[in-house]
């Protein structure tokens, strides 16, 4: 994983996503920007491994990533994040304790990152503290909503219905995520996923 400090060329998309939650003024952005870093991950490199402490919040400038758990030696994909998404092992990041999940790049990924210590400095800074607290709260709420939607889908929907929901809500993600990971996420085999896709697309063509 490579790291550099020149985030300026990539800040526009980051600011746009942040300001869907909190609007910072120029003075505040000038302070925040000094705490941001730019990182690159190659395909299959990890942002954090299970059992490690997650040290940063990431914003995906380009690329896609998956969050997964390991049970009895088998990987269980639990979520995907793509361009313009925030990603972290939230509990590990906020409590600075070992992560129960892993986050892996599915292709070459460029990230803007905010390290835990940098976040604490922004929360202690009188200029940025109030809005950073609001940003953190709204980001946490967004992660909770995603988790609830995921649980609701697994409890109430069939794999085909879950795939149809993904197709409706985030079709671009389906183009970025390898099919074997997508099948793993849906809790089915790759063969079953192929059958589901065929049924859905045959229906669309009619």
mmCIF file of C-alpha atoms in Angstrom:
data_model
loop_
_atom_site.group_PDB
_atom_site.id
_atom_site.type_symbol
_atom_site.label_atom_id
_atom_site.label_comp_id
_atom_site.label_asym_id
_atom_site.label_seq_id
_atom_site.Cartn_x
_atom_site.Cartn_y
_atom_site.Cartn_z
ATOM 1 C CA UNK A 1 0.000 0.000 0.000
ATOM 2 C CA UNK A 2 1.462 3.310 -1.082
ATOM 3 C CA UNK A 3 0.793 6.617 0.628
ATOM 4 C CA UNK A 4 1.320 10.244 -0.336
ATOM 5 C CA UNK A 5 -0.022 13.582 0.861
ATOM 6 C CA UNK A 6 -1.106 15.291 -2.370
ATOM 7 C CA UNK A 7 -4.876 14.893 -2.100
ATOM 8 C CA UNK A 8 -5.777 18.178 -3.822
ATOM 9 C CA UNK A 9 -6.521 16.745 -7.303
ATOM 10 C CA UNK A 10 -9.022 14.305 -5.783
ATOM 11 C CA UNK A 11 -10.807 16.471 -3.236
ATOM 12 C CA UNK A 12 -13.814 17.480 -5.319
ATOM 13 C CA UNK A 13 -15.659 14.147 -5.104
ATOM 14 C CA UNK A 14 -14.706 13.773 -1.435
ATOM 15 C CA UNK A 15 -16.100 17.203 -0.576
ATOM 16 C CA UNK A 16 -19.276 16.499 -2.524
ATOM 17 C CA UNK A 17 -19.974 13.331 -0.525
ATOM 18 C CA UNK A 18 -19.071 14.892 2.833
ATOM 19 C CA UNK A 19 -21.289 17.900 2.188
ATOM 20 C CA UNK A 20 -24.306 15.663 1.670
ATOM 21 C CA UNK A 21 -24.027 15.358 5.456
ATOM 22 C CA UNK A 22 -22.227 18.484 6.679
ATOM 23 C CA UNK A 23 -21.209 21.690 4.876
ATOM 24 C CA UNK A 24 -17.790 23.037 5.879
ATOM 25 C CA UNK A 25 -16.588 26.539 5.036
ATOM 26 C CA UNK A 26 -13.238 27.350 3.396
ATOM 27 C CA UNK A 27 -11.414 27.825 6.696
ATOM 28 C CA UNK A 28 -12.652 24.481 7.977
ATOM 29 C CA UNK A 29 -11.727 22.701 4.753
ATOM 30 C CA UNK A 30 -8.234 24.202 4.888
ATOM 31 C CA UNK A 31 -7.748 22.557 8.289
ATOM 32 C CA UNK A 32 -9.360 19.249 7.344
ATOM 33 C CA UNK A 33 -7.320 18.903 4.155
ATOM 34 C CA UNK A 34 -4.036 18.975 6.084
ATOM 35 C CA UNK A 35 -5.169 15.822 7.920
ATOM 36 C CA UNK A 36 -6.018 13.803 4.799
ATOM 37 C CA UNK A 37 -3.794 11.315 3.002
ATOM 38 C CA UNK A 38 -3.927 9.554 -0.353
ATOM 39 C CA UNK A 39 -3.440 5.780 -0.445
ATOM 40 C CA UNK A 40 -3.357 3.195 -3.195
ATOM 41 C CA UNK A 41 -4.173 -0.502 -2.918
ATOM 42 C CA UNK A 42 -3.474 -3.122 -5.536
ATOM 43 C CA UNK A 43 -5.949 -5.869 -6.368
ATOM 44 C CA UNK A 44 -6.459 -8.214 -3.383
ATOM 45 C CA UNK A 45 -4.475 -5.952 -1.030
ATOM 46 C CA UNK A 46 -6.126 -5.283 2.306
ATOM 47 C CA UNK A 47 -7.195 -2.011 3.867
ATOM 48 C CA UNK A 48 -7.446 -3.927 7.138
ATOM 49 C CA UNK A 49 -7.117 -7.612 8.025
ATOM 50 C CA UNK A 50 -9.286 -9.476 10.520
ATOM 51 C CA UNK A 51 -7.622 -9.194 13.928
ATOM 52 C CA UNK A 52 -5.842 -5.937 13.071
ATOM 53 C CA UNK A 53 -6.839 -2.508 14.351
ATOM 54 C CA UNK A 54 -8.417 -0.375 11.640
ATOM 55 C CA UNK A 55 -6.497 2.884 11.742
ATOM 56 C CA UNK A 56 -8.319 4.942 9.124
ATOM 57 C CA UNK A 57 -11.586 5.954 7.535
ATOM 58 C CA UNK A 58 -11.344 5.642 3.765
ATOM 59 C CA UNK A 59 -13.120 7.347 0.877
ATOM 60 C CA UNK A 60 -12.928 5.444 -2.410
ATOM 61 C CA UNK A 61 -11.861 7.785 -5.227
ATOM 62 C CA UNK A 62 -11.675 4.948 -7.756
ATOM 63 C CA UNK A 63 -12.068 1.190 -7.499
ATOM 64 C CA UNK A 64 -14.110 -1.261 -5.478
ATOM 65 C CA UNK A 65 -13.664 -3.129 -2.200
ATOM 66 C CA UNK A 66 -15.347 -5.856 -0.206
ATOM 67 C CA UNK A 67 -15.837 -6.358 3.496
ATOM 68 C CA UNK A 68 -15.756 -9.985 4.614
ATOM 69 C CA UNK A 69 -15.613 -12.243 7.670
ATOM 70 C CA UNK A 70 -13.940 -15.613 8.094
ATOM 71 C CA UNK A 71 -15.954 -18.461 9.607
ATOM 72 C CA UNK A 72 -14.460 -21.935 9.963
ATOM 73 C CA UNK A 73 -11.771 -20.982 7.470
ATOM 74 C CA UNK A 74 -14.291 -19.828 4.858
ATOM 75 C CA UNK A 75 -14.643 -16.236 3.679
ATOM 76 C CA UNK A 76 -18.142 -14.748 3.939
ATOM 77 C CA UNK A 77 -18.580 -11.524 1.961
ATOM 78 C CA UNK A 78 -20.839 -9.134 3.830
ATOM 79 C CA UNK A 79 -20.699 -5.876 1.885
ATOM 80 C CA UNK A 80 -19.240 -4.053 -1.117
ATOM 81 C CA UNK A 81 -18.139 -0.444 -1.492
ATOM 82 C CA UNK A 82 -17.344 1.290 -4.760
ATOM 83 C CA UNK A 83 -16.378 4.732 -6.066
ATOM 84 C CA UNK A 84 -17.542 7.634 -3.836
ATOM 85 C CA UNK A 85 -18.278 5.353 -0.869
ATOM 86 C CA UNK A 86 -16.801 5.673 2.604
ATOM 87 C CA UNK A 87 -15.322 2.503 4.044
ATOM 88 C CA UNK A 88 -13.915 1.401 7.390
ATOM 89 C CA UNK A 89 -14.248 -1.324 9.983
ATOM 90 C CA UNK A 90 -16.263 1.113 12.062
ATOM 91 C CA UNK A 91 -16.162 -0.447 15.525
ATOM 92 C CA UNK A 92 -12.466 -1.236 15.208
ATOM 93 C CA UNK A 93 -11.746 2.280 13.961
ATOM 94 C CA UNK A 94 -13.726 4.117 16.621
ATOM 95 C CA UNK A 95 -12.688 1.925 19.567
ATOM 96 C CA UNK A 96 -9.179 1.139 18.259
ATOM 97 C CA UNK A 97 -9.625 -2.556 18.892
ATOM 98 C CA UNK A 98 -8.969 -5.570 16.624
ATOM 99 C CA UNK A 99 -11.352 -5.785 13.688
ATOM 100 C CA UNK A 100 -13.682 -8.781 13.360
ATOM 101 C CA UNK A 101 -13.841 -8.226 9.594
ATOM 102 C CA UNK A 102 -11.416 -7.676 6.739
ATOM 103 C CA UNK A 103 -11.560 -5.129 3.920
ATOM 104 C CA UNK A 104 -9.959 -6.063 0.605
ATOM 105 C CA UNK A 105 -9.494 -4.296 -2.731
ATOM 106 C CA UNK A 106 -11.250 -6.011 -5.635
ATOM 107 C CA UNK A 107 -9.175 -4.065 -8.162
ATOM 108 C CA UNK A 108 -6.699 -1.178 -8.059
ATOM 109 C CA UNK A 109 -8.097 1.298 -5.541
ATOM 110 C CA UNK A 110 -7.325 4.939 -4.812
ATOM 111 C CA UNK A 111 -8.446 6.206 -1.411
ATOM 112 C CA UNK A 112 -8.507 9.436 0.534
ATOM 113 C CA UNK A 113 -7.970 8.486 4.173
ATOM 114 C CA UNK A 114 -8.425 10.107 7.548
ATOM 115 C CA UNK A 115 -6.361 8.435 10.259
ATOM 116 C CA UNK A 116 -7.807 7.899 13.734
ATOM 117 C CA UNK A 117 -5.327 10.287 15.389
ATOM 118 C CA UNK A 118 -6.074 12.931 12.754
ATOM 119 C CA UNK A 119 -9.794 12.583 13.460
ATOM 120 C CA UNK A 120 -9.172 13.139 17.156
ATOM 121 C CA UNK A 121 -7.218 16.312 16.362
ATOM 122 C CA UNK A 122 -10.121 17.604 14.256
ATOM 123 C CA UNK A 123 -12.550 16.777 17.058
ATOM 124 C CA UNK A 124 -10.342 18.701 19.484
ATOM 125 C CA UNK A 125 -9.924 21.690 17.174
ATOM 126 C CA UNK A 126 -12.413 24.447 18.155
ATOM 127 C CA UNK A 127 -12.817 25.452 14.507
ATOM 128 C CA UNK A 128 -13.812 21.990 13.240
ATOM 129 C CA UNK A 129 -15.028 20.117 16.353
ATOM 130 C CA UNK A 130 -18.780 20.742 16.144
ATOM 131 C CA UNK A 131 -19.204 19.878 12.476
ATOM 132 C CA UNK A 132 -16.845 16.891 12.659
ATOM 133 C CA UNK A 133 -18.953 15.468 15.482
ATOM 134 C CA UNK A 134 -22.041 15.874 13.293
ATOM 135 C CA UNK A 135 -20.264 14.279 10.329
ATOM 136 C CA UNK A 136 -19.254 11.295 12.492
ATOM 137 C CA UNK A 137 -22.787 10.852 13.795
ATOM 138 C CA UNK A 138 -24.394 10.986 10.351
ATOM 139 C CA UNK A 139 -21.801 8.622 8.897
ATOM 140 C CA UNK A 140 -22.503 6.159 11.731
ATOM 141 C CA UNK A 141 -26.236 6.444 11.045
ATOM 142 C CA UNK A 142 -25.647 5.689 7.365
ATOM 143 C CA UNK A 143 -23.668 2.552 8.249
ATOM 144 C CA UNK A 144 -26.436 1.425 10.611
ATOM 145 C CA UNK A 145 -29.063 1.937 7.904
ATOM 146 C CA UNK A 146 -27.003 -0.157 5.474
ATOM 147 C CA UNK A 147 -26.662 -2.899 8.079
ATOM 148 C CA UNK A 148 -30.405 -2.922 8.759
ATOM 149 C CA UNK A 149 -31.198 -3.088 5.042
ATOM 150 C CA UNK A 150 -28.781 -5.986 4.687
ATOM 151 C CA UNK A 151 -30.341 -7.899 7.601
ATOM 152 C CA UNK A 152 -33.851 -7.170 6.355
ATOM 153 C CA UNK A 153 -32.954 -8.551 2.938
ATOM 154 C CA UNK A 154 -31.558 -11.781 4.312
ATOM 155 C CA UNK A 155 -34.536 -12.346 6.580
ATOM 156 C CA UNK A 156 -37.377 -11.432 4.213
ATOM 157 C CA UNK A 157 -36.062 -11.890 0.646
ATOM 158 C CA UNK A 158 -35.008 -14.801 -1.506
ATOM 159 C CA UNK A 159 -31.550 -14.654 -3.160
ATOM 160 C CA UNK A 160 -33.271 -13.733 -6.429
ATOM 161 C CA UNK A 161 -35.113 -10.865 -4.745
ATOM 162 C CA UNK A 162 -31.865 -9.674 -3.127
ATOM 163 C CA UNK A 163 -30.152 -9.702 -6.518
ATOM 164 C CA UNK A 164 -33.059 -7.803 -8.075
ATOM 165 C CA UNK A 165 -32.773 -5.198 -5.303
ATOM 166 C CA UNK A 166 -29.063 -4.761 -6.036
ATOM 167 C CA UNK A 167 -29.821 -4.474 -9.734
ATOM 168 C CA UNK A 168 -32.346 -1.729 -9.022
ATOM 169 C CA UNK A 169 -30.401 0.170 -6.340
ATOM 170 C CA UNK A 170 -26.824 -0.096 -7.577
ATOM 171 C CA UNK A 171 -26.478 -1.567 -11.096
ATOM 172 C CA UNK A 172 -22.990 -0.116 -11.565
ATOM 173 C CA UNK A 173 -21.753 -2.118 -8.577
ATOM 174 C CA UNK A 174 -22.800 -5.353 -10.276
ATOM 175 C CA UNK A 175 -20.480 -4.454 -13.146
ATOM 176 C CA UNK A 176 -17.517 -3.929 -10.806
ATOM 177 C CA UNK A 177 -17.858 -6.902 -8.461
ATOM 178 C CA UNK A 178 -16.604 -10.348 -9.605
ATOM 179 C CA UNK A 179 -19.453 -12.834 -9.842
ATOM 180 C CA UNK A 180 -17.999 -15.331 -7.352
ATOM 181 C CA UNK A 181 -17.850 -12.625 -4.678
ATOM 182 C CA UNK A 182 -21.366 -11.501 -5.528
ATOM 183 C CA UNK A 183 -22.638 -15.080 -5.185
ATOM 184 C CA UNK A 184 -20.840 -15.359 -1.849
ATOM 185 C CA UNK A 185 -22.490 -12.114 -0.720
ATOM 186 C CA UNK A 186 -25.925 -13.435 -1.689
ATOM 187 C CA UNK A 187 -25.271 -16.730 0.082
ATOM 188 C CA UNK A 188 -25.593 -18.877 -3.052
ATOM 189 C CA UNK A 189 -23.338 -20.707 -5.497
ATOM 190 C CA UNK A 190 -21.999 -19.083 -8.670
ATOM 191 C CA UNK A 191 -24.133 -21.536 -10.685
ATOM 192 C CA UNK A 192 -27.277 -20.443 -8.844
ATOM 193 C CA UNK A 193 -26.375 -16.801 -9.471
ATOM 194 C CA UNK A 194 -26.017 -17.479 -13.199
ATOM 195 C CA UNK A 195 -29.504 -19.005 -13.247
ATOM 196 C CA UNK A 196 -30.949 -16.034 -11.353
ATOM 197 C CA UNK A 197 -29.339 -13.547 -13.712
ATOM 198 C CA UNK A 198 -30.659 -15.425 -16.740
ATOM 199 C CA UNK A 199 -34.210 -15.501 -15.362
ATOM 200 C CA UNK A 200 -34.154 -11.795 -14.534
ATOM 201 C CA UNK A 201 -32.714 -10.703 -17.879
ATOM 202 C CA UNK A 202 -35.060 -13.004 -19.792
ATOM 203 C CA UNK A 203 -37.950 -11.300 -17.965
ATOM 204 C CA UNK A 204 -36.571 -7.840 -18.823
ATOM 205 C CA UNK A 205 -36.352 -8.736 -22.516
ATOM 206 C CA UNK A 206 -40.007 -9.741 -22.729
#
